[in-house]
Amino acid sequence: MSPSYIKTFDKEGNEITTVGLDRFGFDSRVPLDVLRSLYLRSHYIISNNDTKAIVNLSDKEAEAEHAKLSSGYTLFQPTSIYFPETASVSYSTLSRFPPVKLLPLSQRKRVLVTGGAGFVGSHLVDRLMLLGHEVTVLDNFFTGSKTTVSHWVGHPNFELVRHDVVEPFMIECDQIYHLACPASPPHYQVNAVKTIKTSFMGTLNMLGLAKRTKARFLTSSTSEIYGDPEVHPQHEDYWGHVNPIGPRACYDEGKRVAETLTYGFQRQDGVDVRVARIFNTYGPRMNPYDGRVVSNFIVQALKGEDMTVYGDGTQTRSFQYIHDLIDGLIALMGSDESRPVNIGNGDEFTIGEFAELVREIVEKVQAEDGIPHQKRVEIVHKPMPTDDPQKRRPDTTRAKQSLGWQPRWTARMGIEEMVRYYKAKLAEGDL
Ligand code: NAD
Ligand code: UDP
């Protein structure tokens, strides 16, 4: 295969060519290029104005177009075509799936991923599939989309089920990654009662399933359970500072009660549980309009619109790239650590600094791609949302000690990759 289109270096300056870890007798490493071929690519070839000419594109030309973004892994790409003059797409199916590991039955797990069509879920699904497991995605497509996992539909190891976790679900499985829940503040606040129902009843149903099947259960908790923290950085023994009646409570309290349920099932019924407290995570496939800060800033800067900093921009967040999170989730599932574990990146930015960083990276990518310099986008201020936490940074000592996990991606590397992803979508007319 040809070398990576974008070279990526970790905090020590070493090139990142694989993601995943070799821990607890389980090697979860996969080549970064293969993963990238699944998300960092154009979804369809764009026709010029002459429809006929594009339909007649030879396979070679079509492949060359895709190779620009997918490091030569074109064999596994569909070649759907976008016709700008009619704003329509002609979809095609995959001729061949990416190769997945052939695991002996004794090592192959039947894995259920709730919320598997969402941002985090779809990346987890790619990893588990490439590693050779049998994966079932359960999703109601509230904030997720079939398109995030459509490249696996039809694969013998993959199943996609439209289902709301608020209702019980029966399946035989060995592991459950329970991710189903909207994660962006505008989305989880749109129907607060449904959000808390999803957190409570969804987790209750999935724990019941874990109890019956004796599956190991991992729940995706959040840094939000610490609320607007009085302890900095936040370690797992901190109980948090949450407003129980504010607009964020449906999510924060929902996740807190989900943790309570999880440990209730562990104590009463011996369910084998794992709790990941995830800190702000970003990456390709994030819904560009879900209102979270990273997607907002990149899309605004790419479109030449004003970048909206809420409040005076002195509030802080610590941003983790998606691949580090997936490494952590898989390591936690494979470990003996049943206490809550923070999974996040300790590099803390004020939101004002972060806006400037994103603007600089977007300008750099545009310059590299030969896009003529346009007017610099402005950073503007908007009102601060209610109960917006002032500071957030994870203490990841436990993850390091128990899982041998540490984040590897710098914000600069992660943002650059995400800029390229949105840039391709923008070019396709998909943003
Ligand atoms: P997302 O909104 O992209 O994905 C959530 C998925 O769950 C979507 O596919 C959605 O359709 C599905 N879903 C929502 N309600 C459902 C229901 N009732 N039944 C079935 N499916 C349902 O969000 P994400 O960023 O991928 O987050 C995934 C999980 O990780 C969430 O539980 C979230 O709370 C947690 N988390 C994420 C972050 C982050 O920064 N991304 C931080 C902390 C915690
Ligand atoms: N934010 C911002 N501009 C935006 C979106 C968010 O300044 O366009 C701020 C938001 O007020 C918060 C931080 O960025 O302080 C992170 O917001 P996000 O919604 O991504 O996540 P969360 O608040 O849940 O950490």
XYZ file of C-alpha atoms and ligand atoms in Angstrom:
500
model
C 0.000 0.000 0.000
C 1.148 3.544 -0.604
C 2.321 5.686 2.349
C -0.065 7.708 4.445
C -1.492 10.830 2.854
C -1.112 12.741 6.092
C 1.772 11.881 8.385
C 0.916 12.066 12.055
C 3.285 12.409 14.990
C 2.664 11.820 18.684
C 3.639 14.047 21.598
C 7.239 12.725 21.492
C 7.529 13.330 17.759
C 7.251 9.632 16.808
C 5.123 8.839 13.782
C 1.788 7.190 14.582
C 1.222 4.315 12.146
C -1.006 2.083 14.259
C -3.676 2.716 16.850
C -4.726 0.301 19.606
C -2.736 -1.349 22.380
C -1.363 -4.767 23.221
C -2.720 -5.271 26.751
C -4.034 -8.037 28.980
C -3.181 -10.725 26.407
C -5.202 -8.947 23.725
C -3.595 -7.174 20.792
C -6.018 -4.510 19.557
C -3.652 -2.719 17.179
C -4.751 -1.886 13.638
C -2.939 0.169 10.975
C -3.991 3.829 11.002
C -4.128 3.881 7.178
C -6.764 1.150 7.113
C -8.921 3.001 9.608
C -8.468 6.243 7.715
C -9.607 4.584 4.529
C -12.953 4.108 6.299
C -13.516 7.735 7.294
C -11.007 10.083 5.694
C -12.194 9.721 2.147
C -14.607 11.296 -0.198
C -17.898 9.485 -0.077
C -18.553 10.041 -3.715
C -16.863 11.277 -6.820
C -18.044 14.687 -7.862
C -19.167 15.071 -11.413
C -18.247 18.126 -13.418
C -21.103 19.682 -15.271
C -21.009 17.051 -17.943
C -22.878 14.175 -16.339
C -22.116 11.735 -19.115
C -18.373 12.287 -18.891
C -18.363 11.370 -15.228
C -20.557 8.340 -15.550
C -18.017 7.134 -18.073
C -15.071 7.721 -15.739
C -12.751 4.756 -16.019
C -12.135 2.709 -12.901
C -8.570 3.994 -12.839
C -9.613 7.628 -12.759
C -12.199 6.923 -10.100
C -9.613 5.124 -8.008
C -7.124 7.964 -8.357
C -9.750 10.416 -7.094
C -10.360 8.350 -3.977
C -6.673 7.624 -3.407
C -6.084 11.286 -2.648
C -7.787 10.880 0.688
C -7.478 7.222 1.501
C -3.798 6.350 1.132
C -4.344 3.892 -1.666
C -6.942 1.732 0.070
C -9.240 2.298 -2.870
C -10.140 -1.316 -3.358
C -12.631 -1.072 -0.532
C -14.256 2.202 -1.505
C -17.645 2.592 -3.116
C -17.645 4.969 -6.071
C -20.948 6.767 -5.676
C -21.243 9.872 -7.818
C -22.500 13.331 -6.851
C -24.092 15.472 -9.567
C -23.908 19.125 -8.467
C -26.166 20.364 -11.272
C -29.087 18.362 -9.887
C -27.773 18.026 -6.291
C -28.290 14.277 -6.459
C -26.190 11.219 -5.614
C -25.982 7.893 -7.349
C -24.987 5.441 -4.597
C -23.080 2.240 -5.194
C -22.392 -0.659 -2.866
C -19.007 -2.004 -1.841
C -17.591 -4.655 -4.065
C -15.338 -5.949 -1.271
C -15.115 -5.291 2.482
C -11.832 -4.317 4.157
C -10.017 -7.420 5.440
C -10.882 -8.312 9.040
C -8.861 -10.600 11.324
C -9.847 -14.224 11.166
C -10.161 -14.990 14.876
C -10.600 -18.522 16.183
C -14.076 -19.029 17.662
C -12.591 -19.171 21.160
C -11.340 -15.577 20.804
C -14.150 -14.114 18.709
C -16.572 -12.105 20.834
C -20.207 -11.308 20.114
C -20.226 -7.602 20.869
C -23.279 -5.372 21.240
C -22.639 -1.639 20.727
C -25.593 0.550 21.696
C -25.366 3.979 20.076
C -23.028 2.348 17.556
C -24.142 4.638 14.719
C -23.012 7.753 16.624
C -19.655 9.475 16.551
C -17.837 7.404 19.202
C -19.795 4.241 18.445
C -18.945 4.154 14.741
C -15.206 4.392 15.446
C -15.479 1.629 18.028
C -17.361 -0.498 15.493
C -14.608 -0.020 12.875
C -12.013 -1.231 15.368
C -13.985 -4.207 16.634
C -14.808 -5.266 13.079
C -11.202 -5.007 11.869
C -10.164 -7.029 14.928
C -12.434 -9.856 13.799
C -15.346 -9.719 16.263
C -19.066 -10.131 15.557
C -20.655 -6.733 16.075
C -24.302 -5.773 16.497
C -25.169 -2.075 16.484
C -28.317 -0.986 18.264
C -29.362 2.589 17.514
C -32.488 4.700 17.129
C -30.629 7.170 14.844
C -31.623 10.162 16.977
C -28.193 11.800 16.681
C -26.417 8.998 14.827
C -26.756 8.031 11.198
C -26.752 4.842 9.174
C -24.077 6.369 6.959
C -21.456 6.154 9.740
C -21.514 2.344 9.611
C -22.979 1.694 6.153
C -19.579 0.466 4.933
C -20.111 -2.670 7.093
C -23.704 -3.420 6.119
C -23.841 -6.861 4.511
C -20.646 -8.102 6.174
C -21.193 -11.548 7.740
C -19.822 -10.315 11.109
C -22.047 -7.211 11.229
C -25.650 -6.449 12.074
C -27.432 -3.094 12.287
C -30.659 -2.896 14.308
C -32.920 0.145 14.628
C -34.062 0.039 18.240
C -34.624 2.443 21.119
C -32.810 1.300 24.284
C -35.675 2.619 26.386
C -37.384 -0.625 25.295
C -35.949 -4.022 26.327
C -33.901 -5.918 23.749
C -32.986 -9.610 23.590
C -29.761 -10.851 22.060
C -27.009 -13.322 22.934
C -23.703 -11.536 23.459
C -20.385 -11.642 25.345
C -19.695 -7.917 25.696
C -21.864 -4.797 25.756
C -20.518 -1.321 25.066
C -23.402 0.883 26.174
C -23.021 4.251 24.437
C -26.601 5.113 23.438
C -27.329 8.674 24.584
C -27.132 12.045 22.846
C -23.923 13.797 23.944
C -24.045 17.376 22.692
C -25.741 19.955 24.950
C -28.163 21.277 22.262
C -29.222 17.712 21.385
C -29.636 16.351 24.894
C -31.545 19.472 25.963
C -34.023 19.328 23.095
C -36.036 16.682 24.929
C -34.735 16.565 28.489
C -37.248 13.951 29.638
C -36.257 11.603 26.825
C -32.563 12.108 27.660
C -33.020 11.056 31.259
C -35.246 8.157 30.168
C -32.516 7.004 27.782
C -29.911 7.193 30.525
C -32.012 5.506 33.175
C -34.241 3.021 31.330
C -31.702 2.349 28.576
C -29.003 1.495 31.102
C -31.459 -0.558 33.182
C -32.431 -2.600 30.102
C -28.849 -3.170 28.998
C -27.764 -4.152 32.516
C -30.649 -6.616 32.635
C -29.387 -8.074 29.369
C -25.842 -8.281 30.777
C -27.182 -10.073 33.863
C -28.999 -12.721 31.797
C -26.245 -13.283 29.236
C -23.367 -12.839 31.729
C -21.872 -10.393 29.232
C -19.265 -7.919 30.431
C -20.904 -4.463 30.496
C -19.105 -1.174 29.804
C -20.986 2.079 30.192
C -19.911 5.391 28.666
C -20.114 7.825 31.541
C -18.808 11.354 31.326
C -16.795 14.136 32.904
C -20.186 15.882 33.276
C -20.835 13.798 36.366
C -18.289 16.124 38.059
C -20.510 19.102 37.048
C -18.867 22.518 37.504
C -15.973 21.038 39.504
C -14.455 22.497 42.657
C -11.487 20.129 42.353
C -8.984 20.526 39.532
C -7.960 18.348 37.753
C -10.804 15.898 38.350
C -9.898 12.489 39.754
C -12.286 9.564 40.051
C -12.783 9.898 43.825
C -14.278 13.379 43.453
C -18.074 13.255 43.891
C -18.855 16.258 41.732
C -20.775 19.530 41.891
C -23.912 19.210 39.779
C -26.985 21.450 39.603
C -29.808 18.863 39.772
C -32.448 21.160 38.236
C -30.538 23.121 35.590
C -30.720 22.606 31.806
C -27.742 20.207 31.848
C -29.203 18.075 34.655
C -31.044 15.662 32.320
C -27.662 14.536 31.021
C -25.462 14.970 34.111
C -27.900 13.404 36.566
C -28.884 10.798 33.964
C -25.270 9.682 33.697
C -24.874 9.733 37.492
C -27.886 7.494 37.958
C -26.580 5.243 35.148
C -23.409 4.770 37.199
C -25.485 4.096 40.322
C -27.469 1.424 38.458
C -24.285 -0.104 37.075
C -22.758 -0.555 40.526
C -26.133 -1.710 41.880
C -26.167 -4.578 39.376
C -22.557 -5.344 40.213
C -23.211 -5.561 43.982
C -26.594 -7.299 43.850
C -26.260 -9.524 40.802
C -22.537 -9.896 40.233
C -22.656 -8.262 36.788
C -19.140 -7.749 35.451
C -19.021 -3.957 34.908
C -16.667 -1.304 33.528
C -17.247 2.451 33.782
C -15.461 4.866 31.431
C -15.725 8.551 32.387
C -15.115 10.145 29.016
C -13.829 13.727 28.720
C -14.466 15.977 25.681
C -13.647 13.949 22.581
C -13.597 15.028 18.938
C -12.837 13.559 15.536
C -14.167 12.748 12.076
C -17.830 11.711 11.804
C -18.868 14.133 14.537
C -22.160 15.595 13.420
C -20.976 18.976 12.063
C -24.075 20.721 13.373
C -24.479 19.122 16.783
C -23.336 22.320 18.479
C -20.226 21.003 20.198
C -17.288 23.356 20.211
C -14.756 21.503 18.034
C -17.150 20.838 15.154
C -18.608 24.357 15.416
C -15.198 26.053 15.246
C -13.837 23.960 12.362
C -16.971 24.258 10.225
C -17.226 28.004 10.905
C -13.554 28.572 10.000
C -13.770 26.416 6.847
C -16.869 28.251 5.667
C -15.303 31.647 6.409
C -17.952 32.416 9.037
C -17.415 34.083 12.423
C -16.181 31.672 15.124
C -18.498 31.840 18.139
C -16.840 31.822 21.563
C -19.411 31.638 24.350
C -18.782 34.002 27.266
C -15.354 35.598 27.573
C -13.649 32.365 26.475
C -11.736 31.830 29.745
C -13.560 28.572 30.545
C -11.325 25.563 29.895
C -11.704 22.139 28.314
C -9.192 19.357 27.602
C -9.703 17.747 24.218
C -9.063 14.125 23.366
C -8.809 12.662 19.879
C -11.165 9.830 19.033
C -8.491 7.163 18.493
C -7.114 7.642 22.001
C -10.607 7.202 23.432
C -11.213 3.978 21.485
C -7.828 2.623 22.645
C -8.913 3.375 26.217
C -12.389 1.826 25.892
C -11.052 -1.423 24.416
C -8.280 -1.604 27.031
C -10.793 -0.995 29.839
C -13.126 -3.697 28.518
C -10.195 -6.137 28.483
C -8.874 -5.193 31.931
C -9.792 -6.210 35.495
C -10.479 -2.580 36.492
C -14.094 -2.312 37.618
C -13.791 1.112 39.287
C -14.643 4.226 37.217
C -11.776 5.311 34.977
C -11.279 8.798 33.507
C -10.410 8.664 29.812
C -9.323 12.022 28.463
C -6.415 14.166 27.396
C -4.760 16.413 30.009
C -3.850 19.185 27.522
C -6.069 22.004 28.748
C -7.048 25.054 26.660
C -9.149 28.080 27.357
C -11.918 28.165 24.749
C -10.510 31.485 23.483
C -7.051 29.919 22.915
C -8.675 26.920 21.310
C -10.546 29.085 18.778
C -7.240 30.652 17.742
C -5.593 27.231 17.398
C -8.397 25.933 15.185
C -8.283 29.062 13.015
C -4.519 28.696 12.570
C -4.778 25.004 11.593
C -7.584 25.640 9.105
C -5.474 28.374 7.493
C -2.456 26.026 7.353
C -4.432 23.222 5.667
C -5.970 25.646 3.185
C -2.505 27.042 2.342
C -1.091 23.506 1.877
C -3.946 22.646 -0.453
C -3.332 25.783 -2.522
C -6.522 27.582 -1.544
C -5.917 31.317 -2.066
C -5.787 33.302 1.176
C -9.136 34.799 2.041
C -10.101 37.296 4.709
C -9.241 36.031 8.206
C -12.339 34.755 10.014
C -13.322 36.770 13.079
C -13.638 35.354 16.590
C -16.837 36.773 18.106
C -18.393 36.370 21.565
C -21.896 35.057 22.341
C -23.677 34.692 25.693
C -22.450 31.971 28.039
C -24.895 29.020 28.361
C -26.364 28.353 31.835
C -24.294 26.115 34.139
C -21.422 25.865 31.637
C -18.527 24.334 33.656
C -15.660 26.782 34.181
C -12.804 24.284 34.158
C -12.275 20.733 33.066
C -9.184 18.533 32.938
C -8.944 14.834 33.702
C -6.579 13.274 36.197
C -5.712 10.113 34.257
C -3.379 8.507 36.797
C -5.741 5.555 37.241
C -5.965 4.864 33.487
C -2.197 4.948 33.272
C -1.707 2.618 36.241
C -4.562 0.167 35.608
C -4.690 0.101 31.805
C -1.223 1.250 30.778
C -3.113 3.834 28.705
C -2.084 7.386 27.946
C -3.292 9.710 25.188
C -0.914 9.914 22.233
C -2.533 12.420 19.878
C -1.751 16.123 20.141
C -4.596 18.565 19.600
C -2.754 19.910 16.563
C -2.603 16.485 14.857
C -6.171 15.558 15.684
C -7.626 18.877 14.589
C -5.703 18.784 11.324
C -7.152 15.393 10.484
C -10.646 16.547 11.362
C -10.238 19.693 9.249
C -9.369 17.491 6.268
C -12.408 15.328 6.919
C -14.829 18.296 6.983
C -13.052 19.886 4.035
C -13.758 16.777 1.937
C -17.395 16.824 3.025
C -17.673 20.498 2.185
C -16.262 19.831 -1.282
C -18.886 17.127 -1.777
C -21.638 19.566 -0.910
C -22.384 17.533 2.209
C -21.926 20.336 4.770
P -23.586 10.794 19.512
O -24.765 11.635 19.760
O -22.812 10.991 18.242
O -23.954 9.254 19.603
C -24.957 8.731 20.427
C -25.669 7.612 19.679
O -26.702 7.069 20.504
C -26.352 8.095 18.403
O -26.096 7.219 17.332
C -27.831 8.109 18.775
O -28.675 7.963 17.643
C -27.908 6.972 19.751
N -29.036 7.067 20.670
C -29.427 8.147 21.398
N -30.508 7.838 22.130
C -30.801 6.540 21.867
C -31.823 5.648 22.301
N -32.745 6.040 23.170
N -31.825 4.380 21.806
C -30.886 3.974 20.916
N -29.905 4.779 20.470
C -29.864 6.046 20.942
O -22.613 10.993 20.775
P -21.150 10.455 21.027
O -20.242 11.615 21.150
O -20.823 9.382 20.076
O -21.313 9.841 22.487
C -21.436 8.452 22.700
C -21.488 8.170 24.196
O -20.291 8.647 24.825
C -22.648 8.865 24.892
O -23.166 7.987 25.865
C -22.015 10.047 25.553
O -22.710 10.437 26.710
C -20.630 9.529 25.888
N -19.661 10.630 25.979
C -19.213 11.264 24.861
C -18.331 12.326 24.993
C -17.785 13.056 23.794
O -17.060 14.022 23.970
N -18.041 12.638 22.587
C -17.922 12.754 26.265
C -18.433 12.088 27.370
C -19.289 11.019 27.228
N -18.560 26.663 23.136
C -18.212 27.847 22.484
N -18.646 28.016 21.208
C -19.380 27.080 20.540
C -19.735 25.874 21.217
C -19.303 25.702 22.522
O -17.531 28.706 23.038
O -19.723 27.321 19.362
C -18.051 26.453 24.522
C -19.085 25.985 25.531
O -19.726 27.099 26.118
C -18.218 25.214 26.514
C -17.117 24.625 25.649
O -17.097 25.411 24.459
O -17.634 26.086 27.445
C -17.347 23.149 25.320
O -18.650 23.024 24.805
P -19.236 21.666 24.206
O -20.674 21.925 23.900
O -18.374 21.182 23.118
O -19.078 20.610 25.389
P -19.328 20.625 26.973
O -19.806 21.970 27.431
O -20.343 19.566 27.189
O -17.995 20.321 27.531
